[in-house]
mmCIF file with all atom_site columns, C-alpha atoms in Angstrom:
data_model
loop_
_atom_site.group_PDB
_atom_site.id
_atom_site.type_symbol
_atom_site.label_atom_id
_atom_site.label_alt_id
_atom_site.label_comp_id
_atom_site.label_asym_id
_atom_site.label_entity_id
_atom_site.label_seq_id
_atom_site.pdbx_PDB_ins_code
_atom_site.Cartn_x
_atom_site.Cartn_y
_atom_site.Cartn_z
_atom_site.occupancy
_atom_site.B_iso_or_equiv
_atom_site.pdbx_formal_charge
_atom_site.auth_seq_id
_atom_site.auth_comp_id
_atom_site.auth_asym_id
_atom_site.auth_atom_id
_atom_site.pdbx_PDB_model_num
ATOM 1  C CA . UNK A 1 1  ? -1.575  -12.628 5.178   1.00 0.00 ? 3  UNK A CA 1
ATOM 2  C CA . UNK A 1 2  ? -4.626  -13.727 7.358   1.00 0.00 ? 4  UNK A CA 1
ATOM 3  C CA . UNK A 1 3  ? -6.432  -14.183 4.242   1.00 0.00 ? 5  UNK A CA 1
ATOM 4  C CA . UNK A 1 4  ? -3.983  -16.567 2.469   1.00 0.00 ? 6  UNK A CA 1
ATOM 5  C CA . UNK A 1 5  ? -3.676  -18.560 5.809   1.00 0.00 ? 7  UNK A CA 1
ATOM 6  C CA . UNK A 1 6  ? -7.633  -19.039 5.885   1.00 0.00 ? 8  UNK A CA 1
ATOM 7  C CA . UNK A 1 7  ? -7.715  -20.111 1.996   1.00 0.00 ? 9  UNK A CA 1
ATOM 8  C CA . UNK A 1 8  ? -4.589  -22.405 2.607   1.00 0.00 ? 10 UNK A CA 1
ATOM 9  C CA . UNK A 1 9  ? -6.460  -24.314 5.703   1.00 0.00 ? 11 UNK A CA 1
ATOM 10 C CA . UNK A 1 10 ? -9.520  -24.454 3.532   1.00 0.00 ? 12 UNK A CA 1
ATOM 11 C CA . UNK A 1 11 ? -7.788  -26.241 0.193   1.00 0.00 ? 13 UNK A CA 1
ATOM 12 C CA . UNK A 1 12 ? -5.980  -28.119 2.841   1.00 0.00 ? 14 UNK A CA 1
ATOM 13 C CA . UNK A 1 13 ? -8.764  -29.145 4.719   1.00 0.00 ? 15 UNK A CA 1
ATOM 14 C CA . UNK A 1 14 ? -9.894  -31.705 1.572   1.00 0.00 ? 16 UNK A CA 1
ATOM 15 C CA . UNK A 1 15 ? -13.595 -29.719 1.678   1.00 0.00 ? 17 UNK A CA 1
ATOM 16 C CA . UNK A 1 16 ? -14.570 -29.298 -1.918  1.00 0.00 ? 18 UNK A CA 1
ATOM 17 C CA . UNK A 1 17 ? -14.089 -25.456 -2.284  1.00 0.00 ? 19 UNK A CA 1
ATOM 18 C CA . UNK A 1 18 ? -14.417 -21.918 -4.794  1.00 0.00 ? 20 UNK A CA 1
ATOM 19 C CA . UNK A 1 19 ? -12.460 -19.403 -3.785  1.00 0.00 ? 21 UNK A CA 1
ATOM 20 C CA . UNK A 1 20 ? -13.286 -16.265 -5.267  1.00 0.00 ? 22 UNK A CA 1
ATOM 21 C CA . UNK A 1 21 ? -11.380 -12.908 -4.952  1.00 0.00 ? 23 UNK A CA 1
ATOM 22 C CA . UNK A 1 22 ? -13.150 -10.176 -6.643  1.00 0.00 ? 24 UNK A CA 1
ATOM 23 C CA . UNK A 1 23 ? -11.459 -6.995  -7.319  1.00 0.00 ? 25 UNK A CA 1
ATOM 24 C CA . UNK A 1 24 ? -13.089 -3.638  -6.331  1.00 0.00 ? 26 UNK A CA 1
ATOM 25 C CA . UNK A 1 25 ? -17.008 -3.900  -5.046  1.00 0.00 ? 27 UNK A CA 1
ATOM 26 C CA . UNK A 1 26 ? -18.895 -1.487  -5.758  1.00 0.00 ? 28 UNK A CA 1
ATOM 27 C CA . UNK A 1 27 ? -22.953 -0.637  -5.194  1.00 0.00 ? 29 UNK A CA 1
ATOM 28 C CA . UNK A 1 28 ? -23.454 -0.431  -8.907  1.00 0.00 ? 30 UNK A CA 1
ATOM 29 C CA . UNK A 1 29 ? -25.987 -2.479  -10.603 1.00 0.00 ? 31 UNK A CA 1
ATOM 30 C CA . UNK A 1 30 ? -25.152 -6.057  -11.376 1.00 0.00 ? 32 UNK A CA 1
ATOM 31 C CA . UNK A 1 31 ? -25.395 -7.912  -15.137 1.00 0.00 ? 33 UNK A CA 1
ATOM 32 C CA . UNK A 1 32 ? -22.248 -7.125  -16.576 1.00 0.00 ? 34 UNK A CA 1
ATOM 33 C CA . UNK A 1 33 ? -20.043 -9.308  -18.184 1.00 0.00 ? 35 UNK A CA 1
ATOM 34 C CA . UNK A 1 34 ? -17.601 -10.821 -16.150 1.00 0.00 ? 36 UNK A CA 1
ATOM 35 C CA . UNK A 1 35 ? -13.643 -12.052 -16.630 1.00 0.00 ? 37 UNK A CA 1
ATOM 36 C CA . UNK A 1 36 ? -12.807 -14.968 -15.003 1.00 0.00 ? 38 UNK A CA 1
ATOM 37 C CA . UNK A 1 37 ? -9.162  -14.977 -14.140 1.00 0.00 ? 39 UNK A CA 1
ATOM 38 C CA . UNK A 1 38 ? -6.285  -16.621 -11.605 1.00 0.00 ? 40 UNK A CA 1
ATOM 39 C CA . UNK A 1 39 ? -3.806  -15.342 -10.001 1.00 0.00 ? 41 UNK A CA 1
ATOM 40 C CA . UNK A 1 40 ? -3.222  -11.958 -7.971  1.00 0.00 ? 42 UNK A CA 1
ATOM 41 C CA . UNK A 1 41 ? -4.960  -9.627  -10.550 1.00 0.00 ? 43 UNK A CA 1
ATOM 42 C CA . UNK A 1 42 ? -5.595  -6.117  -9.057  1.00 0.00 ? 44 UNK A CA 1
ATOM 43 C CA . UNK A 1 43 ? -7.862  -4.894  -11.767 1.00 0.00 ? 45 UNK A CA 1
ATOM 44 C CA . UNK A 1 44 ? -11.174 -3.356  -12.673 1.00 0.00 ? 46 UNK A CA 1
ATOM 45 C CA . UNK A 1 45 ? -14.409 -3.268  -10.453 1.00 0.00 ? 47 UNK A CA 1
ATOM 46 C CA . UNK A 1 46 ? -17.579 -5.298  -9.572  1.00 0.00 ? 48 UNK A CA 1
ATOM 47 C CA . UNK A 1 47 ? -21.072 -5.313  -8.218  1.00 0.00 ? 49 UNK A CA 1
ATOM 48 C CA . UNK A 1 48 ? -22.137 -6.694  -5.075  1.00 0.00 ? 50 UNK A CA 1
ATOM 49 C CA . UNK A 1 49 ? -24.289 -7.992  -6.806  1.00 0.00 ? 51 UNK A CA 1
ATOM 50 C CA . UNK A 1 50 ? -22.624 -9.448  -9.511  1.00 0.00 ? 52 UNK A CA 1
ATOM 51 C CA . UNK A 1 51 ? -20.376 -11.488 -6.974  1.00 0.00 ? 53 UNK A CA 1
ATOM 52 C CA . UNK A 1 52 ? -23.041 -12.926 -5.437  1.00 0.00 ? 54 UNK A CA 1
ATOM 53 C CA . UNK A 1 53 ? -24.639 -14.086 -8.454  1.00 0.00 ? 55 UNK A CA 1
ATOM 54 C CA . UNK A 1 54 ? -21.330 -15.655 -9.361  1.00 0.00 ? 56 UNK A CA 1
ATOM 55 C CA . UNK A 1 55 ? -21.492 -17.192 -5.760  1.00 0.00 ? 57 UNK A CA 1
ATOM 56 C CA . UNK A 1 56 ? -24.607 -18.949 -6.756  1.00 0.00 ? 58 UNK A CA 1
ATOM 57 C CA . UNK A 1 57 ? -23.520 -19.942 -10.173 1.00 0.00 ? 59 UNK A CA 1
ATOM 58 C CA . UNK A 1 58 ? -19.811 -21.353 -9.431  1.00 0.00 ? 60 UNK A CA 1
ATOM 59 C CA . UNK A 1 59 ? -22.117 -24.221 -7.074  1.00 0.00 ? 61 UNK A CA 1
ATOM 60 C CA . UNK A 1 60 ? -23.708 -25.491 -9.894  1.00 0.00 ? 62 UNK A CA 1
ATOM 61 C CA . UNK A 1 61 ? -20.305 -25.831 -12.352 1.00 0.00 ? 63 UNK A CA 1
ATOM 62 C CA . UNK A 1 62 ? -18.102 -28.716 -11.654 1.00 0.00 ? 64 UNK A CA 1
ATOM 63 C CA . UNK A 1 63 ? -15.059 -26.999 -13.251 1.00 0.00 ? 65 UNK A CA 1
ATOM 64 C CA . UNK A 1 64 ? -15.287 -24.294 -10.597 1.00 0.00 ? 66 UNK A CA 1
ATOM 65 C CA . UNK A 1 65 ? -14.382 -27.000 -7.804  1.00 0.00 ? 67 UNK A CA 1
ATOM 66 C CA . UNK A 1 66 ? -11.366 -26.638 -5.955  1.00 0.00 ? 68 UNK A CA 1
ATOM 67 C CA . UNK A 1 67 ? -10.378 -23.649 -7.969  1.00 0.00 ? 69 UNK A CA 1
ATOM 68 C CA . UNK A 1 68 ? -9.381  -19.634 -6.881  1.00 0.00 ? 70 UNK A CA 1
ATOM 69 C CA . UNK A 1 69 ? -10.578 -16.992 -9.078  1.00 0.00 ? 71 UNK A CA 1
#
């Protein structure tokens, strides 16, 4: 609940924004190939360090403004 109220006030508060909800983190090793997706989709697992290289990536794609993954 908390978390949907903080997204809401952030795609409310006109802020250019990525949202990104990975599923499972784990310490594993990053560069695998990643599924992009929307919705509530409780599936599958992910590096750290995969998410943060996404991080870094979705700031330099224009489609990846004001969007939830």
């Amino acid at each position: 609940t908390w978390k949907l109220r903080g997204e809401d006030s952030v795609r409310e508060s006109r802020i250019p924004y990525t949202i990104i909800r990975p599923c499972a983190m784990t310490e594993e090793p990053g560069g695998k190939a990643l599924i992009f997706d929307q919705g509530d989709n409780i599936r599958g697992k992910i590096s750290r360090e995969d998410v943060a290289e996404l991080c870094v990536q979705a700031l330099e794609q224009p489609q990846a403004c004001n969007v939830t993954f």
